[in-house]
Amino acid sequence: MSFTVAIIGRPNVGKSTMFNRLVGRREAIVDDTPGVTRDRREGDAELGDLCFTVIDTAGLEDANDNSLEARMRAQTERALDDADVALMVIDARAGVSPMDEYFAGWLRTRGTPCILIANKCEGRAAEGGMLEAYGLGLGDPLPFSAEHGLGTADLCDLLRPFADAAEAGSDPDIEDLDDGDRTIQLAIVGRPNVGKSTLVNRLIGKDRMLTGPEAGITRDAISVSWSAEGREYRLVDTAGLRRKARIAEKLETLSAKDTLEAVRFAHVVLLVLDADAVLDRQDLNIARHAVDEGRALVIAVNKWDAAQDRRAAIGRLNDRLQTSLPQIRGVPVLTISALTGRGVEKLLPTVNDAYDLWNARISTGDINRWLDAMQEAHPPPMGKGGKRIRLRYATQAKSRPPTFIVFCNRAAELPDSYTRYLVNGLRDDFGLDGVPIRLIYRKGDNPYA
């Protein structure tokens, strides 16, 4: 049985760098700017022979109103309540600040066991901060360097009692099953402030993601494991994507890269639109990127309860799909309100259907009977010199997305229009609407050569 570790501290003390060190890869965005992390991010960590869950949190701020900082602090408090042990991180080179003293006192009242981490201890400049850390009343500080890995062995020793306690409370007769292949990876993407985080909170039934009226609150791609109706999901809430020409800050560039990476590893991409600005240029760019990556696509038109002209919005959406996204005909479209929950109950069945189509396999016999019928109804055009192009044989090479190989004698001379004819035939005859289809031509070996 695993235990949970929450990393907390004031802004810019190296919490996200420490998170990346523990999980063994650069998952959290790291920058010198204070306050980069806003939502809490969870990851599977390994330290020596210990395996546990680690939570990266936003920098603690002394705010208790309805501001963004106060909502970030509330998320950190929830992470602390869920944790078995907290790592209170300070910047040893900067020394103990009044904010460190304030939050150390606050932490002593929470009841969660705490380990004091004096980060950035790779040089002699940290010696003064190490001595000051003893005055926080959280026990002996652990010299640590998240950047260089200093102190990881000592941290492993300090965490071992919590691992032993978790092991003692586990049932040895219960085996953890690997659901990796059955878990649906669902990336929720869109422009800033269309309601992605609100939709995630609505789906899982709690305020897991930081939300608010400010645009661009989410910066990291935050994943949440969740189960519903007998299926396992990993929801990935992503940062809003703006056009490249409008991105000027380094942080937004890193956030955009994180979002595109989430799309790359997703099974199904849920594109969230604003009802009053459906499928504009940037939405189309996001949709095309998902299709190019071979992901199944579902479109959710959010804020439908506040739409100014619903008929015009749907008309514009259908027109843009037909004219600007013909390569993935039949994309399922839902109208929802993440704030009120209207229409959200139809979302998961639609995602499941898209996922099943994305995994679809068609027998070789059915494919070749279909290919013969397609050629009989509309033969391929003549090639150069009046020579006939023959499509001899076809098979499905793989699924996810459905990929088919067609063996023919003059692949380079087959026009794109005939490829579109075949792809549309696959959609119509085998019900593959809404998922990318890849058609690959190969020239068969000449038996007389």
CSV table of C-alpha atoms in Angstrom, one decimal:
chain,number,residue,atom,x,y,z
A,1,MET,CA,0.0,0.0,0.0
A,2,SER,CA,1.4,3.4,-1.0
A,3,PHE,CA,1.6,6.5,1.1
A,4,THR,CA,1.2,10.2,0.1
A,5,VAL,CA,3.7,13.0,0.4
A,6,ALA,CA,2.8,16.7,0.0
A,7,ILE,CA,5.4,19.2,-0.9
A,8,ILE,CA,4.6,22.7,0.5
A,9,GLY,CA,6.3,26.0,1.1
A,10,ARG,CA,6.2,29.6,0.0
A,11,PRO,CA,6.7,30.5,-3.7
A,12,ASN,CA,10.0,29.9,-5.5
A,13,VAL,CA,11.7,27.7,-3.0
A,14,GLY,CA,12.1,24.7,-5.5
A,15,LYS,CA,9.0,22.6,-4.8
A,16,SER,CA,8.4,21.7,-8.5
A,17,THR,CA,12.1,20.9,-9.0
A,18,MET,CA,11.9,18.6,-6.0
A,19,PHE,CA,8.7,17.0,-7.4
A,20,ASN,CA,10.5,16.4,-10.7
A,21,ARG,CA,13.4,14.9,-8.9
A,22,LEU,CA,11.2,12.4,-7.0
A,23,VAL,CA,9.1,11.3,-10.0
A,24,GLY,CA,12.2,11.0,-12.1
A,25,ARG,CA,11.2,13.2,-15.0
A,26,ARG,CA,10.3,16.8,-15.8
A,27,GLU,CA,6.6,16.7,-15.3
A,28,ALA,CA,6.0,20.0,-13.5
A,29,ILE,CA,6.9,23.3,-15.2
A,30,VAL,CA,9.9,25.0,-13.6
A,31,ASP,CA,10.9,28.6,-13.9
A,32,ASP,CA,12.6,31.3,-11.9
A,33,THR,CA,9.3,33.3,-11.8
A,34,PRO,CA,7.6,32.9,-8.4
A,35,GLY,CA,4.1,31.3,-8.4
A,36,VAL,CA,4.4,29.1,-11.5
A,37,THR,CA,2.5,26.2,-9.9
A,38,ARG,CA,-1.1,26.9,-9.3
A,39,ASP,CA,-3.0,23.5,-9.3
A,40,ARG,CA,-1.8,20.6,-7.3
A,41,ARG,CA,-0.1,17.9,-9.4
A,42,GLU,CA,0.2,14.3,-8.3
A,43,GLY,CA,2.8,11.8,-9.5
A,44,ASP,CA,4.2,8.3,-8.7
A,45,ALA,CA,7.6,8.7,-7.0
A,46,GLU,CA,10.4,6.2,-6.3
A,47,LEU,CA,13.1,6.9,-3.8
A,48,GLY,CA,15.5,4.0,-3.1
A,49,ASP,CA,13.2,1.0,-2.5
A,50,LEU,CA,10.2,3.3,-1.5
A,51,CYS,CA,7.2,3.9,-3.8
A,52,PHE,CA,4.7,6.6,-3.0
A,53,THR,CA,2.5,9.3,-4.3
A,54,VAL,CA,3.9,12.8,-4.3
A,55,ILE,CA,1.8,16.1,-4.6
A,56,ASP,CA,3.3,19.3,-5.9
A,57,THR,CA,1.4,22.3,-4.5
A,58,ALA,CA,1.2,26.0,-5.1
A,59,GLY,CA,3.3,28.4,-3.1
A,60,LEU,CA,1.7,29.3,0.2
A,61,GLU,CA,0.3,32.9,0.3
A,62,ASP,CA,-1.1,34.7,3.3
A,63,ALA,CA,-4.5,35.2,1.7
A,64,ASN,CA,-8.0,34.2,2.9
A,65,ASP,CA,-10.3,36.2,0.7
A,66,ASN,CA,-11.8,35.2,-2.7
A,67,SER,CA,-8.6,36.1,-4.6
A,68,LEU,CA,-6.7,33.7,-6.9
A,69,GLU,CA,-4.0,33.3,-4.2
A,70,ALA,CA,-6.6,32.4,-1.6
A,71,ARG,CA,-8.1,29.7,-3.9
A,72,MET,CA,-4.6,28.4,-4.5
A,73,ARG,CA,-4.0,28.2,-0.8
A,74,ALA,CA,-7.3,26.2,-0.4
A,75,GLN,CA,-6.0,23.7,-2.9
A,76,THR,CA,-2.8,23.3,-0.9
A,77,GLU,CA,-4.8,22.8,2.3
A,78,ARG,CA,-6.7,20.0,0.6
A,79,ALA,CA,-3.5,18.3,-0.5
A,80,LEU,CA,-2.1,18.6,3.1
A,81,ASP,CA,-5.3,16.9,4.4
A,82,ASP,CA,-4.9,14.1,2.0
A,83,ALA,CA,-1.2,13.5,2.7
A,84,ASP,CA,0.4,11.1,5.2
A,85,VAL,CA,3.5,13.4,5.6
A,86,ALA,CA,4.4,16.9,4.4
A,87,LEU,CA,7.7,18.2,3.2
A,88,MET,CA,8.0,21.8,4.2
A,89,VAL,CA,10.6,23.3,1.8
A,90,ILE,CA,12.6,26.5,2.5
A,91,ASP,CA,15.3,28.2,0.4
A,92,ALA,CA,18.4,27.8,2.5
A,93,ARG,CA,20.4,30.3,0.4
A,94,ALA,CA,17.8,33.0,1.1
A,95,GLY,CA,17.5,32.1,4.7
A,96,VAL,CA,14.3,31.9,6.8
A,97,SER,CA,11.8,34.6,5.8
A,98,PRO,CA,8.9,35.9,7.9
A,99,MET,CA,6.6,34.0,5.6
A,100,ASP,CA,8.4,30.8,6.3
A,101,GLU,CA,8.0,31.4,10.1
A,102,TYR,CA,4.3,32.2,9.6
A,103,PHE,CA,3.6,29.0,7.6
A,104,ALA,CA,5.7,26.8,9.9
A,105,GLY,CA,3.5,28.0,12.8
A,106,TRP,CA,0.4,27.3,10.7
A,107,LEU,CA,1.7,23.9,9.8
A,108,ARG,CA,2.2,22.9,13.4
A,109,THR,CA,-1.6,23.4,14.0
A,110,ARG,CA,-2.6,21.1,11.1
A,111,GLY,CA,-1.7,17.7,12.7
A,112,THR,CA,0.1,16.3,9.6
A,113,PRO,CA,3.6,15.0,10.3
A,114,CYS,CA,6.2,17.2,8.7
A,115,ILE,CA,9.8,17.0,7.5
A,116,LEU,CA,11.7,20.2,7.1
A,117,ILE,CA,13.7,20.4,3.9
A,118,ALA,CA,16.4,23.1,3.5
A,119,ASN,CA,16.7,23.2,-0.3
A,120,LYS,CA,19.5,24.7,-2.4
A,121,CYS,CA,22.2,23.5,0.0
A,122,GLU,CA,24.7,22.7,-2.7
A,123,GLY,CA,27.1,25.5,-1.7
A,124,ARG,CA,28.5,27.3,1.4
A,125,ALA,CA,26.0,30.1,0.9
A,126,ALA,CA,23.3,27.9,2.5
A,127,GLU,CA,25.0,27.4,5.9
A,128,GLY,CA,23.4,30.5,7.5
A,129,GLY,CA,19.9,29.4,6.3
A,130,MET,CA,20.5,25.9,7.7
A,131,LEU,CA,21.2,27.3,11.1
A,132,GLU,CA,18.2,29.6,11.0
A,133,ALA,CA,15.9,26.7,10.0
A,134,TYR,CA,16.3,25.1,13.5
A,135,GLY,CA,14.2,28.0,14.9
A,136,LEU,CA,11.1,27.0,12.9
A,137,GLY,CA,10.2,24.4,15.4
A,138,LEU,CA,9.7,21.6,12.8
A,139,GLY,CA,12.7,19.5,13.9
A,140,ASP,CA,16.1,19.2,12.4
A,141,PRO,CA,16.3,20.5,8.8
A,142,LEU,CA,17.4,18.1,6.1
A,143,PRO,CA,20.1,19.6,3.8
A,144,PHE,CA,18.8,19.0,0.3
A,145,SER,CA,19.4,20.0,-3.3
A,146,ALA,CA,16.5,19.2,-5.7
A,147,GLU,CA,18.6,20.4,-8.6
A,148,HIS,CA,21.6,18.1,-8.0
A,149,GLY,CA,20.0,15.3,-6.0
A,150,LEU,CA,21.9,16.0,-2.7
A,151,GLY,CA,20.1,14.5,0.3
A,152,THR,CA,17.9,11.9,-1.4
A,153,ALA,CA,19.3,9.0,0.6
A,154,ASP,CA,18.6,10.8,3.9
A,155,LEU,CA,15.1,11.7,2.7
A,156,CYS,CA,14.5,8.0,2.0
A,157,ASP,CA,15.5,7.1,5.5
A,158,LEU,CA,13.1,9.8,7.0
A,159,LEU,CA,10.2,8.6,4.8
A,160,ARG,CA,10.7,4.9,5.6
A,161,PRO,CA,8.5,4.9,8.8
A,162,PHE,CA,5.6,6.2,6.8
A,163,ALA,CA,6.1,3.4,4.2
A,164,ASP,CA,6.2,0.8,7.0
A,165,ALA,CA,3.0,2.2,8.5
A,166,ALA,CA,1.3,2.1,5.1
A,167,GLU,CA,2.6,-1.5,4.5
A,168,ALA,CA,1.2,-2.6,7.9
A,169,GLY,CA,-2.2,-1.3,7.0
A,170,SER,CA,-2.4,-3.0,3.6
A,171,ASP,CA,-4.0,-6.3,2.9
A,172,PRO,CA,-1.4,-8.8,1.5
A,173,ASP,CA,-4.1,-10.9,-0.1
A,174,ILE,CA,-5.2,-8.1,-2.4
A,175,GLU,CA,-3.2,-7.7,-5.6
A,176,ASP,CA,-2.9,-4.4,-7.4
A,177,LEU,CA,-4.0,-4.9,-11.0
A,178,ASP,CA,-2.3,-3.0,-13.8
A,179,ASP,CA,-5.1,-1.2,-15.6
A,180,GLY,CA,-2.8,0.8,-17.8
A,181,ASP,CA,-4.1,-0.7,-21.0
A,182,ARG,CA,-7.7,-0.3,-20.0
A,183,THR,CA,-7.5,3.2,-18.6
A,184,ILE,CA,-8.8,5.8,-21.0
A,185,GLN,CA,-6.5,8.8,-21.3
A,186,LEU,CA,-8.8,11.8,-21.8
A,187,ALA,CA,-7.1,15.2,-22.6
A,188,ILE,CA,-9.3,18.2,-22.2
A,189,VAL,CA,-8.1,21.0,-24.4
A,190,GLY,CA,-9.2,24.4,-25.7
A,191,ARG,CA,-8.6,28.1,-25.7
A,192,PRO,CA,-8.2,29.9,-22.3
A,193,ASN,CA,-11.2,30.5,-20.2
A,194,VAL,CA,-13.6,28.1,-22.0
A,195,GLY,CA,-14.3,26.1,-18.8
A,196,LYS,CA,-12.0,23.1,-19.0
A,197,SER,CA,-11.1,23.0,-15.3
A,198,THR,CA,-14.8,23.6,-14.3
A,199,LEU,CA,-15.7,20.6,-16.5
A,200,VAL,CA,-13.1,18.4,-14.8
A,201,ASN,CA,-14.5,19.4,-11.4
A,202,ARG,CA,-18.0,18.7,-12.6
A,203,LEU,CA,-17.1,15.2,-13.9
A,204,ILE,CA,-15.3,14.0,-10.8
A,205,GLY,CA,-17.7,15.7,-8.4
A,206,LYS,CA,-15.3,17.8,-6.4
A,207,ASP,CA,-13.2,21.0,-6.6
A,208,ARG,CA,-10.0,19.3,-7.7
A,209,MET,CA,-8.9,22.0,-10.2
A,210,LEU,CA,-8.4,25.7,-9.5
A,211,THR,CA,-11.1,27.7,-11.3
A,212,GLY,CA,-12.1,31.3,-11.5
A,213,PRO,CA,-13.1,34.2,-13.8
A,214,GLU,CA,-9.4,34.9,-14.6
A,215,ALA,CA,-8.2,33.6,-18.0
A,216,GLY,CA,-5.1,31.3,-18.0
A,217,ILE,CA,-5.3,30.0,-14.4
A,218,THR,CA,-4.2,26.5,-15.4
A,219,ARG,CA,-0.5,26.3,-16.3
A,220,ASP,CA,0.5,22.7,-16.0
A,221,ALA,CA,-1.2,19.7,-17.6
A,222,ILE,CA,-2.8,18.1,-14.4
A,223,SER,CA,-3.9,14.5,-14.6
A,224,VAL,CA,-6.5,13.0,-12.3
A,225,SER,CA,-7.3,9.2,-12.0
A,226,TRP,CA,-11.0,8.6,-11.8
A,227,SER,CA,-13.4,5.7,-12.4
A,228,ALA,CA,-17.1,5.8,-13.5
A,229,GLU,CA,-19.6,3.3,-14.8
A,230,GLY,CA,-17.1,0.5,-14.5
A,231,ARG,CA,-14.3,2.1,-16.6
A,232,GLU,CA,-11.0,3.8,-15.5
A,233,TYR,CA,-10.1,7.2,-16.8
A,234,ARG,CA,-7.2,9.5,-16.5
A,235,LEU,CA,-8.4,13.1,-17.0
A,236,VAL,CA,-5.8,15.6,-18.1
A,237,ASP,CA,-6.7,19.2,-17.6
A,238,THR,CA,-4.5,21.4,-19.8
A,239,ALA,CA,-3.6,25.0,-20.1
A,240,GLY,CA,-5.5,27.1,-22.6
A,241,LEU,CA,-3.8,27.3,-26.0
A,242,ARG,CA,-3.6,30.7,-27.8
A,243,ARG,CA,-2.2,31.4,-31.2
A,244,LYS,CA,1.6,31.4,-31.4
A,245,ALA,CA,1.7,35.0,-32.5
A,246,ARG,CA,0.0,36.0,-29.2
A,247,ILE,CA,2.4,34.1,-26.9
A,248,ALA,CA,5.1,36.4,-25.6
A,249,GLU,CA,6.0,35.0,-22.2
A,250,LYS,CA,8.2,32.0,-21.5
A,251,LEU,CA,5.8,30.5,-19.0
A,252,GLU,CA,3.0,30.4,-21.6
A,253,THR,CA,5.3,28.8,-24.1
A,254,LEU,CA,6.1,26.1,-21.5
A,255,SER,CA,2.4,25.6,-20.7
A,256,ALA,CA,1.6,25.2,-24.4
A,257,LYS,CA,4.3,22.6,-24.8
A,258,ASP,CA,2.9,20.7,-21.8
A,259,THR,CA,-0.6,20.8,-23.4
A,260,LEU,CA,0.7,19.5,-26.8
A,261,GLU,CA,2.5,16.7,-24.9
A,262,ALA,CA,-0.8,15.8,-23.2
A,263,VAL,CA,-2.5,15.5,-26.6
A,264,ARG,CA,0.3,13.3,-27.9
A,265,PHE,CA,-0.2,10.8,-25.1
A,266,ALA,CA,-4.0,10.9,-25.0
A,267,HIS,CA,-6.4,8.3,-26.3
A,268,VAL,CA,-9.3,10.7,-26.7
A,269,VAL,CA,-9.1,14.5,-27.0
A,270,LEU,CA,-12.1,16.5,-25.7
A,271,LEU,CA,-12.0,19.9,-27.4
A,272,VAL,CA,-14.0,22.4,-25.3
A,273,LEU,CA,-15.4,25.4,-27.1
A,274,ASP,CA,-17.1,28.6,-25.9
A,275,ALA,CA,-20.8,28.7,-27.2
A,276,ASP,CA,-20.4,32.4,-28.3
A,277,ALA,CA,-17.1,31.7,-30.2
A,278,VAL,CA,-17.4,28.2,-31.7
A,279,LEU,CA,-14.6,26.7,-33.7
A,280,ASP,CA,-12.6,29.8,-34.5
A,281,ARG,CA,-9.1,29.6,-36.1
A,282,GLN,CA,-7.3,28.5,-32.9
A,283,ASP,CA,-9.9,25.8,-32.2
A,284,LEU,CA,-9.4,24.5,-35.7
A,285,ASN,CA,-5.6,24.4,-35.1
A,286,ILE,CA,-6.1,22.4,-31.9
A,287,ALA,CA,-8.5,20.0,-33.6
A,288,ARG,CA,-6.1,19.5,-36.5
A,289,HIS,CA,-3.2,18.9,-34.1
A,290,ALA,CA,-5.2,16.1,-32.4
A,291,VAL,CA,-6.1,14.5,-35.7
A,292,ASP,CA,-2.5,14.7,-36.9
A,293,GLU,CA,-1.4,12.9,-33.7
A,294,GLY,CA,-4.0,10.2,-34.5
A,295,ARG,CA,-6.2,10.8,-31.4
A,296,ALA,CA,-10.0,10.3,-31.3
A,297,LEU,CA,-11.8,13.7,-31.1
A,298,VAL,CA,-14.9,14.8,-29.3
A,299,ILE,CA,-16.2,18.4,-29.3
A,300,ALA,CA,-18.1,19.9,-26.3
A,301,VAL,CA,-19.7,23.3,-26.7
A,302,ASN,CA,-19.6,24.7,-23.2
A,303,LYS,CA,-21.6,27.6,-21.6
A,304,TRP,CA,-24.6,26.6,-23.7
A,305,ASP,CA,-26.9,27.9,-21.0
A,306,ALA,CA,-25.5,31.4,-21.6
A,307,ALA,CA,-25.3,31.3,-25.5
A,308,GLN,CA,-26.6,34.4,-27.2
A,309,ASP,CA,-27.8,32.7,-30.4
A,310,ARG,CA,-27.9,28.9,-30.2
A,311,ARG,CA,-29.1,28.3,-33.7
A,312,ALA,CA,-26.4,30.5,-35.3
A,313,ALA,CA,-23.8,28.8,-33.1
A,314,ILE,CA,-24.7,25.3,-34.2
A,315,GLY,CA,-25.0,26.4,-37.8
A,316,ARG,CA,-21.5,28.0,-37.7
A,317,LEU,CA,-20.0,24.9,-36.0
A,318,ASN,CA,-21.4,22.5,-38.6
A,319,ASP,CA,-20.3,24.7,-41.5
A,320,ARG,CA,-16.7,25.0,-40.1
A,321,LEU,CA,-16.5,21.2,-39.5
A,322,GLN,CA,-17.5,20.5,-43.1
A,323,THR,CA,-15.3,23.1,-44.8
A,324,SER,CA,-12.2,23.2,-42.5
A,325,LEU,CA,-12.0,19.8,-41.0
A,326,PRO,CA,-13.2,17.3,-43.7
A,327,GLN,CA,-10.4,14.8,-42.9
A,328,ILE,CA,-12.3,13.6,-39.8
A,329,ARG,CA,-15.9,13.6,-40.8
A,330,GLY,CA,-18.5,12.8,-38.2
A,331,VAL,CA,-16.9,14.2,-35.1
A,332,PRO,CA,-19.4,13.9,-32.2
A,333,VAL,CA,-20.6,17.3,-30.9
A,334,LEU,CA,-22.2,17.9,-27.5
A,335,THR,CA,-23.7,21.0,-26.0
A,336,ILE,CA,-23.1,21.3,-22.3
A,337,SER,CA,-22.8,23.6,-19.3
A,338,ALA,CA,-20.0,22.6,-17.0
A,339,LEU,CA,-21.2,25.2,-14.4
A,340,THR,CA,-24.8,23.8,-14.1
A,341,GLY,CA,-24.1,20.2,-15.3
A,342,ARG,CA,-26.5,20.4,-18.2
A,343,GLY,CA,-25.7,17.8,-20.9
A,344,VAL,CA,-22.5,16.5,-19.0
A,345,GLU,CA,-24.2,13.1,-18.4
A,346,LYS,CA,-23.9,12.4,-22.2
A,347,LEU,CA,-20.1,13.1,-22.2
A,348,LEU,CA,-18.7,9.8,-20.9
A,349,PRO,CA,-20.8,7.6,-23.2
A,350,THR,CA,-19.7,9.6,-26.2
A,351,VAL,CA,-16.0,9.4,-25.1
A,352,ASN,CA,-16.4,5.7,-24.6
A,353,ASP,CA,-17.8,5.2,-28.1
A,354,ALA,CA,-15.0,7.3,-29.6
A,355,TYR,CA,-12.5,5.2,-27.7
A,356,ASP,CA,-14.0,2.0,-28.9
A,357,LEU,CA,-14.0,3.2,-32.6
A,358,TRP,CA,-10.4,4.3,-32.1
A,359,ASN,CA,-9.5,0.7,-31.1
A,360,ALA,CA,-11.6,-0.9,-33.9
A,361,ARG,CA,-10.2,-3.8,-35.9
A,362,ILE,CA,-11.7,-5.1,-39.2
A,363,SER,CA,-10.9,-8.6,-40.6
A,364,THR,CA,-8.8,-8.9,-43.7
A,365,GLY,CA,-11.5,-10.7,-45.5
A,366,ASP,CA,-14.0,-7.9,-44.9
A,367,ILE,CA,-11.5,-5.3,-45.9
A,368,ASN,CA,-10.7,-6.9,-49.3
A,369,ARG,CA,-14.4,-7.6,-50.1
A,370,TRP,CA,-15.0,-3.9,-49.4
A,371,LEU,CA,-12.0,-2.9,-51.6
A,372,ASP,CA,-13.2,-4.9,-54.5
A,373,ALA,CA,-16.7,-3.3,-54.3
A,374,MET,CA,-15.2,0.2,-54.1
A,375,GLN,CA,-13.1,-0.4,-57.2
A,376,GLU,CA,-16.0,-1.9,-59.0
A,377,ALA,CA,-18.2,1.2,-58.2
A,378,HIS,CA,-15.4,3.7,-59.0
A,379,PRO,CA,-12.2,2.3,-60.6
A,380,PRO,CA,-8.9,4.1,-60.0
A,381,PRO,CA,-7.9,6.5,-62.7
A,382,MET,CA,-5.3,5.7,-65.3
A,383,GLY,CA,-1.7,6.4,-64.5
A,384,LYS,CA,1.0,7.9,-66.6
A,385,GLY,CA,1.2,6.6,-70.2
A,386,GLY,CA,-2.4,5.3,-69.9
A,387,LYS,CA,-1.4,2.4,-67.7
A,388,ARG,CA,-3.9,1.1,-65.2
A,389,ILE,CA,-3.5,1.5,-61.4
A,390,ARG,CA,-4.5,-1.7,-59.6
A,391,LEU,CA,-5.3,-1.9,-55.9
A,392,ARG,CA,-4.5,-5.6,-55.3
A,393,TYR,CA,-4.8,-6.2,-51.6
A,394,ALA,CA,-5.6,-4.5,-48.3
A,395,THR,CA,-5.2,-5.3,-44.6
A,396,GLN,CA,-5.4,-3.4,-41.3
A,397,ALA,CA,-1.9,-2.9,-39.9
A,398,LYS,CA,-3.0,-1.6,-36.5
A,399,SER,CA,-5.6,0.2,-34.5
A,400,ARG,CA,-5.3,3.4,-32.4
A,401,PRO,CA,-6.0,5.0,-34.9
A,402,PRO,CA,-7.3,2.5,-37.5
A,403,THR,CA,-4.4,2.2,-40.0
A,404,PHE,CA,-4.8,0.3,-43.3
A,405,ILE,CA,-2.1,-0.8,-45.8
A,406,VAL,CA,-3.2,-1.1,-49.5
A,407,PHE,CA,-0.8,-2.9,-51.9
A,408,CYS,CA,-0.9,-1.4,-55.4
A,409,ASN,CA,1.3,-1.2,-58.5
A,410,ARG,CA,1.6,2.6,-59.0
A,411,ALA,CA,1.1,4.1,-55.5
A,412,ALA,CA,2.8,7.4,-56.4
A,413,GLU,CA,0.4,8.1,-59.3
A,414,LEU,CA,-2.8,7.6,-57.2
A,415,PRO,CA,-4.4,11.0,-56.7
A,416,ASP,CA,-5.5,12.4,-53.3
A,417,SER,CA,-9.1,12.5,-54.4
A,418,TYR,CA,-9.2,8.7,-54.7
A,419,THR,CA,-7.6,8.4,-51.2
A,420,ARG,CA,-10.4,10.6,-49.8
A,421,TYR,CA,-12.9,8.4,-51.7
A,422,LEU,CA,-11.5,5.3,-50.0
A,423,VAL,CA,-11.4,6.9,-46.5
A,424,ASN,CA,-15.0,8.1,-46.8
A,425,GLY,CA,-16.0,4.6,-47.8
A,426,LEU,CA,-14.3,3.2,-44.7
A,427,ARG,CA,-16.2,5.6,-42.6
A,428,ASP,CA,-19.6,4.9,-44.2
A,429,ASP,CA,-19.3,1.1,-44.5
A,430,PHE,CA,-17.6,0.3,-41.2
A,431,GLY,CA,-18.9,3.2,-39.0
A,432,LEU,CA,-15.6,4.8,-38.3
A,433,ASP,CA,-17.0,8.4,-37.9
A,434,GLY,CA,-15.0,10.8,-35.7
A,435,VAL,CA,-11.7,9.0,-35.6
A,436,PRO,CA,-8.6,9.6,-37.8
A,437,ILE,CA,-8.1,6.9,-40.5
A,438,ARG,CA,-4.6,6.4,-42.0
A,439,LEU,CA,-4.3,4.8,-45.4
A,440,ILE,CA,-0.8,3.7,-46.5
A,441,TYR,CA,0.1,2.5,-50.0
A,442,ARG,CA,2.8,0.0,-50.7
A,443,LYS,CA,4.1,-1.4,-53.9
A,444,GLY,CA,4.1,-5.2,-54.0
A,445,ASP,CA,7.2,-7.1,-55.0
A,446,ASN,CA,7.4,-8.1,-58.7
A,447,PRO,CA,7.5,-11.9,-58.8
A,448,TYR,CA,9.3,-11.8,-62.2
A,449,ALA,CA,12.1,-9.5,-61.2
